[in-house]
XYZ file of C-alpha atoms in Angstrom:
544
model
C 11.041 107.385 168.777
C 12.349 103.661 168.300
C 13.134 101.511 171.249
C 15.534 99.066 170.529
C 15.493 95.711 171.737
C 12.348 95.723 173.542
C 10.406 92.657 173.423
C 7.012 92.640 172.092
C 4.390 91.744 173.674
C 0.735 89.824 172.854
C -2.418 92.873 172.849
C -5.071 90.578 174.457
C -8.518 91.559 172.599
C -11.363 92.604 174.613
C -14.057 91.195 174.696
C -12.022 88.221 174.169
C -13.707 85.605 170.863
C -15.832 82.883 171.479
C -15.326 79.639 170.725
C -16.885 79.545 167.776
C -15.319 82.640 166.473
C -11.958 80.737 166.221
C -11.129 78.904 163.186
C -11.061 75.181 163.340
C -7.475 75.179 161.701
C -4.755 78.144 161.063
C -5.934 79.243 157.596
C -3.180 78.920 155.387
C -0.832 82.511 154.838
C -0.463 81.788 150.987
C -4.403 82.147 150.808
C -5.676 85.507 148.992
C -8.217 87.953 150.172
C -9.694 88.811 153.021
C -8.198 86.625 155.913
C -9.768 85.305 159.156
C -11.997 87.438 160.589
C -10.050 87.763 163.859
C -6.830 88.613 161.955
C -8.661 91.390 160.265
C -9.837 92.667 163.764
C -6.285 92.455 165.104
C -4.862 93.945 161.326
C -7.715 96.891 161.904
C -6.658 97.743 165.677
C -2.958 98.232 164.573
C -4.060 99.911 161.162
C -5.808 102.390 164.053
C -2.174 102.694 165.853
C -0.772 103.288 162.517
C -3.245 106.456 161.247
C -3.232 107.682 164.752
C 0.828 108.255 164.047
C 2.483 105.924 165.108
C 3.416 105.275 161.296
C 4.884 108.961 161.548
C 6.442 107.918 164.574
C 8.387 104.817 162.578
C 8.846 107.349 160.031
C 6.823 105.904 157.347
C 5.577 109.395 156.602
C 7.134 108.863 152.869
C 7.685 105.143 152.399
C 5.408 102.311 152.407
C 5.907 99.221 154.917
C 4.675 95.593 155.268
C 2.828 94.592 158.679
C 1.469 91.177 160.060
C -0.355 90.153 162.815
C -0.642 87.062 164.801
C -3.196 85.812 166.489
C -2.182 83.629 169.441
C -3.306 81.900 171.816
C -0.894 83.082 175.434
C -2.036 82.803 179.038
C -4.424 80.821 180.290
C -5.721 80.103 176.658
C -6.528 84.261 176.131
C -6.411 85.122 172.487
C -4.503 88.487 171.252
C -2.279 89.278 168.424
C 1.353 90.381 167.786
C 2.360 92.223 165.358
C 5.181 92.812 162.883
C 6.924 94.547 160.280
C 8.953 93.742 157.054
C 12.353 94.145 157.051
C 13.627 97.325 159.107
C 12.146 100.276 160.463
C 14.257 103.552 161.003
C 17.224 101.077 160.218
C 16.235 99.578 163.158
C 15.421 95.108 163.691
C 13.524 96.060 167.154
C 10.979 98.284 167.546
C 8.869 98.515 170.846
C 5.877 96.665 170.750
C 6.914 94.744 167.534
C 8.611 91.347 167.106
C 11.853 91.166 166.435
C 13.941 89.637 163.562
C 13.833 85.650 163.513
C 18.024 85.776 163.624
C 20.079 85.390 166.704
C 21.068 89.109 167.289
C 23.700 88.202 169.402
C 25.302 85.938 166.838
C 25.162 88.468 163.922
C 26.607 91.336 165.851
C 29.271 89.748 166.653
C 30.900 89.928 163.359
C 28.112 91.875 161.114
C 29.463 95.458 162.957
C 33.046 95.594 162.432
C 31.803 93.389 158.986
C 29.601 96.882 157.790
C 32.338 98.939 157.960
C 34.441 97.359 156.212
C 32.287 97.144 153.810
C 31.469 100.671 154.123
C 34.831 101.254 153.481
C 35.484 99.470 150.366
C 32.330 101.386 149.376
C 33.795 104.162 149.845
C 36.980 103.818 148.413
C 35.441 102.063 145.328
C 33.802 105.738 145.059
C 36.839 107.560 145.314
C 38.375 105.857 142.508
C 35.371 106.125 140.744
C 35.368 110.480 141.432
C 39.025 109.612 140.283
C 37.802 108.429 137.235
C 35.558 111.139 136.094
C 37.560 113.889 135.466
C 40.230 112.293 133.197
C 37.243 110.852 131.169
C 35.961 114.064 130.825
C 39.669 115.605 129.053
C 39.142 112.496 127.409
C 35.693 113.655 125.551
C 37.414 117.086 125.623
C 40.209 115.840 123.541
C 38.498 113.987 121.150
C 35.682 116.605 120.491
C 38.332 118.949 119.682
C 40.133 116.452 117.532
C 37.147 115.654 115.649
C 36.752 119.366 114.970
C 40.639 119.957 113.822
C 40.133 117.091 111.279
C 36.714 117.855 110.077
C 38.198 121.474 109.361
C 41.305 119.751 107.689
C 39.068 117.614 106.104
C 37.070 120.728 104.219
C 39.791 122.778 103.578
C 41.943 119.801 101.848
C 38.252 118.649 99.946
C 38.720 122.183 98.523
C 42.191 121.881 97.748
C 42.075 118.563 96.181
C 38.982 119.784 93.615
C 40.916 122.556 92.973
C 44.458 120.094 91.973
C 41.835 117.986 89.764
C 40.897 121.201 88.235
C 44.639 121.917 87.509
C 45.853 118.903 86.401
C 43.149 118.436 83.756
C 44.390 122.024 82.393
C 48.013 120.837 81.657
C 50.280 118.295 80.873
C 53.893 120.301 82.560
C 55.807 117.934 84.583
C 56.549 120.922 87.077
C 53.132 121.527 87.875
C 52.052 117.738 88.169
C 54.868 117.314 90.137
C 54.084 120.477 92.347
C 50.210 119.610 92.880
C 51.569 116.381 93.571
C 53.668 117.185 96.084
C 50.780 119.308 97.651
C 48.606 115.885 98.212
C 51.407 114.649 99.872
C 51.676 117.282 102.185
C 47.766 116.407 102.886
C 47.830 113.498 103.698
C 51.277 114.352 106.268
C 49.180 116.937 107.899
C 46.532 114.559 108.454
C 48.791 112.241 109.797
C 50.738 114.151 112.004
C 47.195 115.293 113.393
C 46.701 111.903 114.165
C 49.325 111.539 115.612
C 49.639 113.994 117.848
C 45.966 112.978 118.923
C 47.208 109.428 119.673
C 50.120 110.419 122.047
C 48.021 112.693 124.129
C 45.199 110.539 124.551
C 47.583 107.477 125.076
C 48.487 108.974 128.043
C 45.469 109.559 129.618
C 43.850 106.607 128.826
C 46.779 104.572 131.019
C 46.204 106.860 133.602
C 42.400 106.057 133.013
C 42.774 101.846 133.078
C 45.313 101.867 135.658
C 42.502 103.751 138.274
C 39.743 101.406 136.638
C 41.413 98.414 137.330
C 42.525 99.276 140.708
C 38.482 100.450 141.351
C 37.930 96.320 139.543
C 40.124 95.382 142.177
C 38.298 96.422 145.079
C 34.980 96.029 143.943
C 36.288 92.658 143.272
C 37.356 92.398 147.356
C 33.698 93.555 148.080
C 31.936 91.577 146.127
C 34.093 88.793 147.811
C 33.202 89.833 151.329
C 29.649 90.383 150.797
C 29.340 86.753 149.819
C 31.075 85.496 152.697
C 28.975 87.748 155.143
C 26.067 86.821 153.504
C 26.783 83.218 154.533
C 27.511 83.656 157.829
C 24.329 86.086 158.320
C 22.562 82.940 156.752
C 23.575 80.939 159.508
C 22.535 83.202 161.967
C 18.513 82.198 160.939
C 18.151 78.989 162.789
C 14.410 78.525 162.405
C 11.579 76.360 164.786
C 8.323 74.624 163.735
C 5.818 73.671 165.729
C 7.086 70.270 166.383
C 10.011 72.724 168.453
C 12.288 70.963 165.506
C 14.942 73.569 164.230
C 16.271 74.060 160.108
C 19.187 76.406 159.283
C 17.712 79.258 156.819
C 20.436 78.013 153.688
C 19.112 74.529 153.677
C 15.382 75.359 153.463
C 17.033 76.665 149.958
C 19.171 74.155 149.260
C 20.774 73.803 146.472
C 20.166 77.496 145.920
C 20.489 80.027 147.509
C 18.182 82.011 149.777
C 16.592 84.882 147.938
C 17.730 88.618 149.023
C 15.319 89.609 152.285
C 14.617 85.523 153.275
C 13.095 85.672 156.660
C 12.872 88.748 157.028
C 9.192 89.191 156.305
C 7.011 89.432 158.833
C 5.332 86.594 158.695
C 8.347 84.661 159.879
C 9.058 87.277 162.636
C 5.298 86.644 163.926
C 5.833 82.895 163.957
C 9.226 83.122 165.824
C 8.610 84.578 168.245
C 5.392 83.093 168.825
C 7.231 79.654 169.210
C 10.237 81.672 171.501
C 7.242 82.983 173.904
C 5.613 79.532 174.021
C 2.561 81.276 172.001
C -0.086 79.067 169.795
C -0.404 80.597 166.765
C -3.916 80.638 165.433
C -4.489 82.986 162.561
C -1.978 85.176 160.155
C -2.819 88.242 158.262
C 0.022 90.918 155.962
C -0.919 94.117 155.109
C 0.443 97.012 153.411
C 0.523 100.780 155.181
C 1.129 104.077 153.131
C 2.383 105.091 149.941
C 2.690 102.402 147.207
C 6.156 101.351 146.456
C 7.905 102.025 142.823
C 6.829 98.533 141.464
C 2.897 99.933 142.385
C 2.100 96.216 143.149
C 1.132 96.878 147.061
C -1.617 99.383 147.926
C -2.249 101.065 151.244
C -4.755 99.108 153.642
C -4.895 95.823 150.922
C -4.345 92.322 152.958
C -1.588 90.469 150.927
C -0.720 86.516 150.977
C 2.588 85.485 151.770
C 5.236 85.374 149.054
C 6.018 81.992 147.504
C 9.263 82.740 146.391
C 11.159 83.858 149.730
C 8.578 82.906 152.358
C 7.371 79.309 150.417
C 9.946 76.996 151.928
C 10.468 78.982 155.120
C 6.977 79.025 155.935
C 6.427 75.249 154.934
C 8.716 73.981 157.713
C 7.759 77.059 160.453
C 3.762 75.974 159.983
C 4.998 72.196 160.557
C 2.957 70.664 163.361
C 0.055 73.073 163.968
C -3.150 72.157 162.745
C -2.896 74.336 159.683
C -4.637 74.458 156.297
C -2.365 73.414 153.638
C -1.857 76.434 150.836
C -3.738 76.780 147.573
C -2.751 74.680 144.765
C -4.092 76.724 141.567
C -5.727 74.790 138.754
C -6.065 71.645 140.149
C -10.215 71.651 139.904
C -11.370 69.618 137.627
C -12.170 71.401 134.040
C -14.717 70.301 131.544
C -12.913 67.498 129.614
C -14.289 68.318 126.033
C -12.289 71.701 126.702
C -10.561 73.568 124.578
C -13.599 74.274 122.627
C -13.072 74.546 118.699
C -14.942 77.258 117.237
C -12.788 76.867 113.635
C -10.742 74.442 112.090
C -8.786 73.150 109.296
C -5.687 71.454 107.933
C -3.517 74.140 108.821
C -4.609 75.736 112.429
C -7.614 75.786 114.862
C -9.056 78.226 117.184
C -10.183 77.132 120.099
C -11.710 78.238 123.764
C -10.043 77.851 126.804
C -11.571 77.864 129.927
C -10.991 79.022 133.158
C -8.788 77.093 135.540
C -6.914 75.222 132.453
C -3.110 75.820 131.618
C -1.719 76.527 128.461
C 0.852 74.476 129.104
C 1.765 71.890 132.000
C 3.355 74.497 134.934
C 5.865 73.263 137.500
C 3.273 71.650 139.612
C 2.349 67.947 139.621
C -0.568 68.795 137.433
C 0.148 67.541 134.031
C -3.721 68.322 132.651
C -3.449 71.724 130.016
C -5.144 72.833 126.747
C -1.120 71.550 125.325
C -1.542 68.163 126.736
C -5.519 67.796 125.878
C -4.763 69.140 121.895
C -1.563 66.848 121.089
C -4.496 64.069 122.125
C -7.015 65.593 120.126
C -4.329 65.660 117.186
C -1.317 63.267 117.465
C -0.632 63.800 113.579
C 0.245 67.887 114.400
C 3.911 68.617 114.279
C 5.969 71.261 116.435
C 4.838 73.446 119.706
C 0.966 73.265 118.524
C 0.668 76.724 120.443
C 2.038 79.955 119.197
C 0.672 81.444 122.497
C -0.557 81.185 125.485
C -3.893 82.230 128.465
C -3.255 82.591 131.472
C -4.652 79.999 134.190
C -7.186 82.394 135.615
C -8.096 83.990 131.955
C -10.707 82.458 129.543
C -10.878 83.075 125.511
C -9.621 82.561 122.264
C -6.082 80.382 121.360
C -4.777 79.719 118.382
C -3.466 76.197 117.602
C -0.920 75.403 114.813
C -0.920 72.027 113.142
C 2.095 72.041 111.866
C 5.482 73.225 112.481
C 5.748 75.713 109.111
C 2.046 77.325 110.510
C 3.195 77.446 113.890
C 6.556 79.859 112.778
C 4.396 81.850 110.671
C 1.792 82.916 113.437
C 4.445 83.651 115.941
C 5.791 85.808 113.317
C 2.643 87.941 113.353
C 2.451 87.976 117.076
C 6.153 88.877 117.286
C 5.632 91.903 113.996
C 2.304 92.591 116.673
C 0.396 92.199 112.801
C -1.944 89.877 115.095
C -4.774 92.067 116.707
C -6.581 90.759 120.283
C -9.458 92.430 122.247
C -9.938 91.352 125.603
C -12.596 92.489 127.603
C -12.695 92.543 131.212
C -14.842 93.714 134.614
C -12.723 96.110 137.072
C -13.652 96.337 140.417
C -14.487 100.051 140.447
C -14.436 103.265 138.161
C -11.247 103.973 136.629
C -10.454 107.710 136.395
C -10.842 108.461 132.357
C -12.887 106.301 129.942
C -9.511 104.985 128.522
C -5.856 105.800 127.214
C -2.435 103.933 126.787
C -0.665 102.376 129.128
C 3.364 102.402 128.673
C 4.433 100.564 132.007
C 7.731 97.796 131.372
C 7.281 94.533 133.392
C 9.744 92.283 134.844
C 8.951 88.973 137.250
C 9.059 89.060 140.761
C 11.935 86.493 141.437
C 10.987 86.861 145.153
C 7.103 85.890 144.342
C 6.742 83.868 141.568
C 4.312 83.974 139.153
C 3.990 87.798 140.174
C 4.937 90.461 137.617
C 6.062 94.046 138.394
C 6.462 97.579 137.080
C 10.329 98.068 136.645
C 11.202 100.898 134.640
C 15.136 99.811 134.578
C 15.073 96.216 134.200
C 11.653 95.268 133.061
C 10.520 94.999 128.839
C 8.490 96.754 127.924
C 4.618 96.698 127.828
C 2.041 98.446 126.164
C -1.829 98.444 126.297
C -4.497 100.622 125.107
C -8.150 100.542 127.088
C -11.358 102.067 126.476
C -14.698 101.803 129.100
C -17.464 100.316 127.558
C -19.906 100.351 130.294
C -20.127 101.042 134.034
C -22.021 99.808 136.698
C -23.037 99.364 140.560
C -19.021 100.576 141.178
C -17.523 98.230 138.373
C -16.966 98.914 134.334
C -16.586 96.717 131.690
C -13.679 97.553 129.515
C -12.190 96.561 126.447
C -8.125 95.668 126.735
C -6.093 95.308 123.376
C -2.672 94.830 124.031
C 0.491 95.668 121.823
C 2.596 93.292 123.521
C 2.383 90.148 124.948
C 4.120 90.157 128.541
C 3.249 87.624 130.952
C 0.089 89.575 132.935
C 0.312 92.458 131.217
C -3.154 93.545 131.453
C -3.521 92.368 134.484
C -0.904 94.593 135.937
C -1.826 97.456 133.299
C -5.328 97.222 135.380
C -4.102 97.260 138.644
C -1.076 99.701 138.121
C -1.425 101.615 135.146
C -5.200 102.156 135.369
C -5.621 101.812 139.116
C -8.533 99.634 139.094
C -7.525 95.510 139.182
C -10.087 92.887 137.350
C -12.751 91.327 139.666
C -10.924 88.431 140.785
C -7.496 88.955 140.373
C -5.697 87.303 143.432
C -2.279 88.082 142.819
C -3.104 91.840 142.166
C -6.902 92.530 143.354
C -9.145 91.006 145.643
C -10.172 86.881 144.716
C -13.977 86.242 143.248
C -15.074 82.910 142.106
C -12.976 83.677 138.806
C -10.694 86.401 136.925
C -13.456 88.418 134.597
C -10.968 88.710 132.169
C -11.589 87.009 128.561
C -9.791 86.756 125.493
C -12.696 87.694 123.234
C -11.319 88.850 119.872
C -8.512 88.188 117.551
C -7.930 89.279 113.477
C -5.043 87.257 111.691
C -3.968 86.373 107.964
C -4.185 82.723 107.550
C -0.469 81.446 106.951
C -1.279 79.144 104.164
C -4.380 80.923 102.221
C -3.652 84.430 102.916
C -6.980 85.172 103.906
C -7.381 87.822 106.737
C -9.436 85.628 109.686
C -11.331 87.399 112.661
C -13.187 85.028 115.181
C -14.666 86.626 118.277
C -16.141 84.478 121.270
C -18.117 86.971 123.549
C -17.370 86.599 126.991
C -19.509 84.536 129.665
C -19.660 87.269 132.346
């Protein structure tokens, strides 16, 4: 099924492209939506290889996998593709027809076999101690279930006991008998001791047999963790990747002073652009798509063109694409925005509530852009104390903000937001018919590290998110809904639409398809005025 180490090689399109069908530059890879058209017709002859089984073939049958294509330029100026895959297939780097991984092979086997199994082995032992561990935690439980039991019965029968003494004693006054029920509390509170007692020594025993196996299992997981940093080094070191220019940058400083994110270079993007430069191939056009069933995050969907990941494919990327005539990537919200924006719609000594546009930040990102609705309001009022905004839009979403003037009105509104006393209504335009005409999503999200500003679906790590949806109208394959969340997680609802209801907004790039904007608007919000008490609703309808 897989062929290992086999070289892969460039499908030459026929009828080859004219001219004028190539692009004047190498569109950039961090670019969303549909990419060049000859990428798509390379992506859309391997999709066909795919569906015809060859994706059974890799055994994808079951899991979802990343592929990109590269269109090159190889003999005598012909144009074809290559083609990759993220990561491993089959747990194998080479795969017939496919390029390989952009480390030296060679290099990494040399000390990554015997390094495995050792690894393996530490795994394994680590387990063993583990297996160790379960039983005695289990007599443990045992033990203490069953001591909790004695004493509770102890516990009754002495309650009894003691009510009846009380009884006794406040029915005479002979010294014999005081001295005999007292002697009978005594003997209580022995019993209980002695109960204790016993409980102690026999679970003092286990519990040294329990933290001497649990620190020898510290121990080695100690060792492994050890190891798998120093392996993780040296496989580093074995990515030693080219540019253009045929200049060469080890994988760690690319990252430097961090560290290299888990999976760095192993996307296929790299791969394609590898071993283009290895096989003396111009590369001309890039293109990522995802084949099969959707992963557990539910942020990749089969046959949907994806851009390449900032986070793990940003810097690696930036120095590979060095030297080709290549289209530099998107910077986001660097178009120029109305300057009279945020527009007030309210206002007075306390708070405003404004409008914010499309294509403005909330607050200045980690760009060199420095415009935002924070930067334009602390202009409009330099006399306002504290953060001025309780919360924030995101760059792609329009609507209603909140502005505090002072610090004492700032606490109290993110109070309400953080009690969720503070109601919003969004409305927004998916791009086609959800399913049901509305529900509640429960779906905890986390960031991608890997691809930042990206969210996920994590149900073990992520907070959790709530929205509740209803359809308001549909039409011509898209519906208008209304989106009220119950939390406020970094793009919730834009995940909630994508993931939880299956359709994304019109112009979502990081989890739809791109438009000329994100129909999603903040259109509503009801809140009680901090300093009056008065219950405010303001509603700005949306301009799509």
């Amino acid at each position: 099924m897989l062929t290992p180490d086999v070289a892969a090689s460039v499908t030459y399109f026929d009828p080859q492209p004219a001219p004028h069908e190539l692009p004047a530059r190498m569109p950039s890879p961090f670019v969303a939506g549909t990419p060049h058209p000859l990428a798509v017709r390379a992506a859309d002859q391997l999709r066909a290889e795919l569906d015809a089984g060859l994706a059974d073939r890799l055994g994808l049958a079951r899991d979802g996998k990343m592929f990109g294509v590269l269109v090159v330029a190889g003999d005598a100026g012909r144009i074809g593709f290559v083609r990759a895959f993220s990561g491993m297939v089959g747990h194998e780097w080479n795969v017939a027809g496919f390029a390989g991984p952009a480390f030296d092979r060679a290099t990494r086997d040399a000390f990554w076999i015997d390094g495995e199994h050792s690894l393996i082995a530490l795994a394994d032992r680590i387990a063993y101690l583990e297996e160790g561990c379960v039983p005695i935690r289990a007599q443990l439980a045992a033990l203490r279930a069953e001591h909790a039991a004695e004493s509770g019965a102890i516990r009754e029968t002495q309650r009894a006991a003691k009510s009846a003494r009380h009884a006794q004693r406040a029915q005479t006054s002979d010294p014999a008998v005081l001295a005999q029920l007292d002697r009978a509390s005594f003997g209580d509170t022995n019993l209980r001791t002695e109960v204790d007692r016993r409980q102690k020594y026999f679970e003092s025993e286990l519990t040294l047999k329990l933290r001497g196996l649990e620190q020898l299992r510290d121990t080695v997981i100690a060792e492994r963790a050890a190891k798998s940093r120093d392996f993780l080094v040296r496989i580093h070191e074995t990515y030693v990747l080219a540019n253009a220019r045929g200049e060469t940058t080890p994988l760690r400083a690319l990252f430097a002073p961090a560290e290299p994110p888990g999976g760095a270079g192993d996307c296929a993007a790299p791969k394609l652009l590898a071993h283009a430069y290895r096989e003396h191939l111009r590369p001309i056009a890039l293109a990522e798509f995802w084949c099969g069933a959707s992963p557990p995050t539910g942020d990749r969907r089969d046959g949907s063109f994806y851009p390449a990941c900032r986070g793990k494919c940003g810097p690696i990327l930036g120095h590979m694409l060095a030297g080709l005539d290549a289209e530099p990537p998107p910077v986001f919200g660097e178009d120029a925005v109305d300057p009279a924006a945020p527009w007030t719609i309210f206002e007075d000594a306390w708070l405003a509530v404004v409008t914010k546009p499309v294509g403005l930040l909330s607050v200045p990102g980690r760009s060199s852009k420095a415009d935002s609705a924070l930067a334009r309001l602390r202009a409009r009022y330099p006399a306002a104390t504290g953060p001025l905004l309780p919360h924030r839009l995101d760059l792609d979403t329009s609507g209603i903000m909140l502005v505090a003037k002072d610090l004492a009105t700032h606490g109290a509104l993110q109070r309400q937001f953080s009690e969720h006393t503070i109601s919003k209504r969004y409305v927004a335009i998916l791009d086609g018919d959800p399913p049901s005409d509305g529900g509640t999503i429960d779906l905890p999200l986390r960031l991608d590290v890997d691809d930042r500003p990206r969210q996920v679906v994590d149900h073990v790590h992520g907070k959790a998110a709530r929205t509740e949806w209803r359809v308001l109208a549909r039409e011509g394959g898209r519906t208008r809904v209304a989106l009220y969340p119950k939390t406020g997680r970094a793009h919730q609802l834009r995940v909630h639409a994508a993931t939880g209801i299956g359709v994304p907004i019109v112009g979502d790039r990081l989890y739809g398809r791109p438009a000329d904007r994100l129909l999603l608007h903040a259109e509503a919000i009801d809140f009680v005025h901090p300093a009056t008490g008065e219950h405010l609703h303001f509603e700005q309808s949306a301009p799509f």
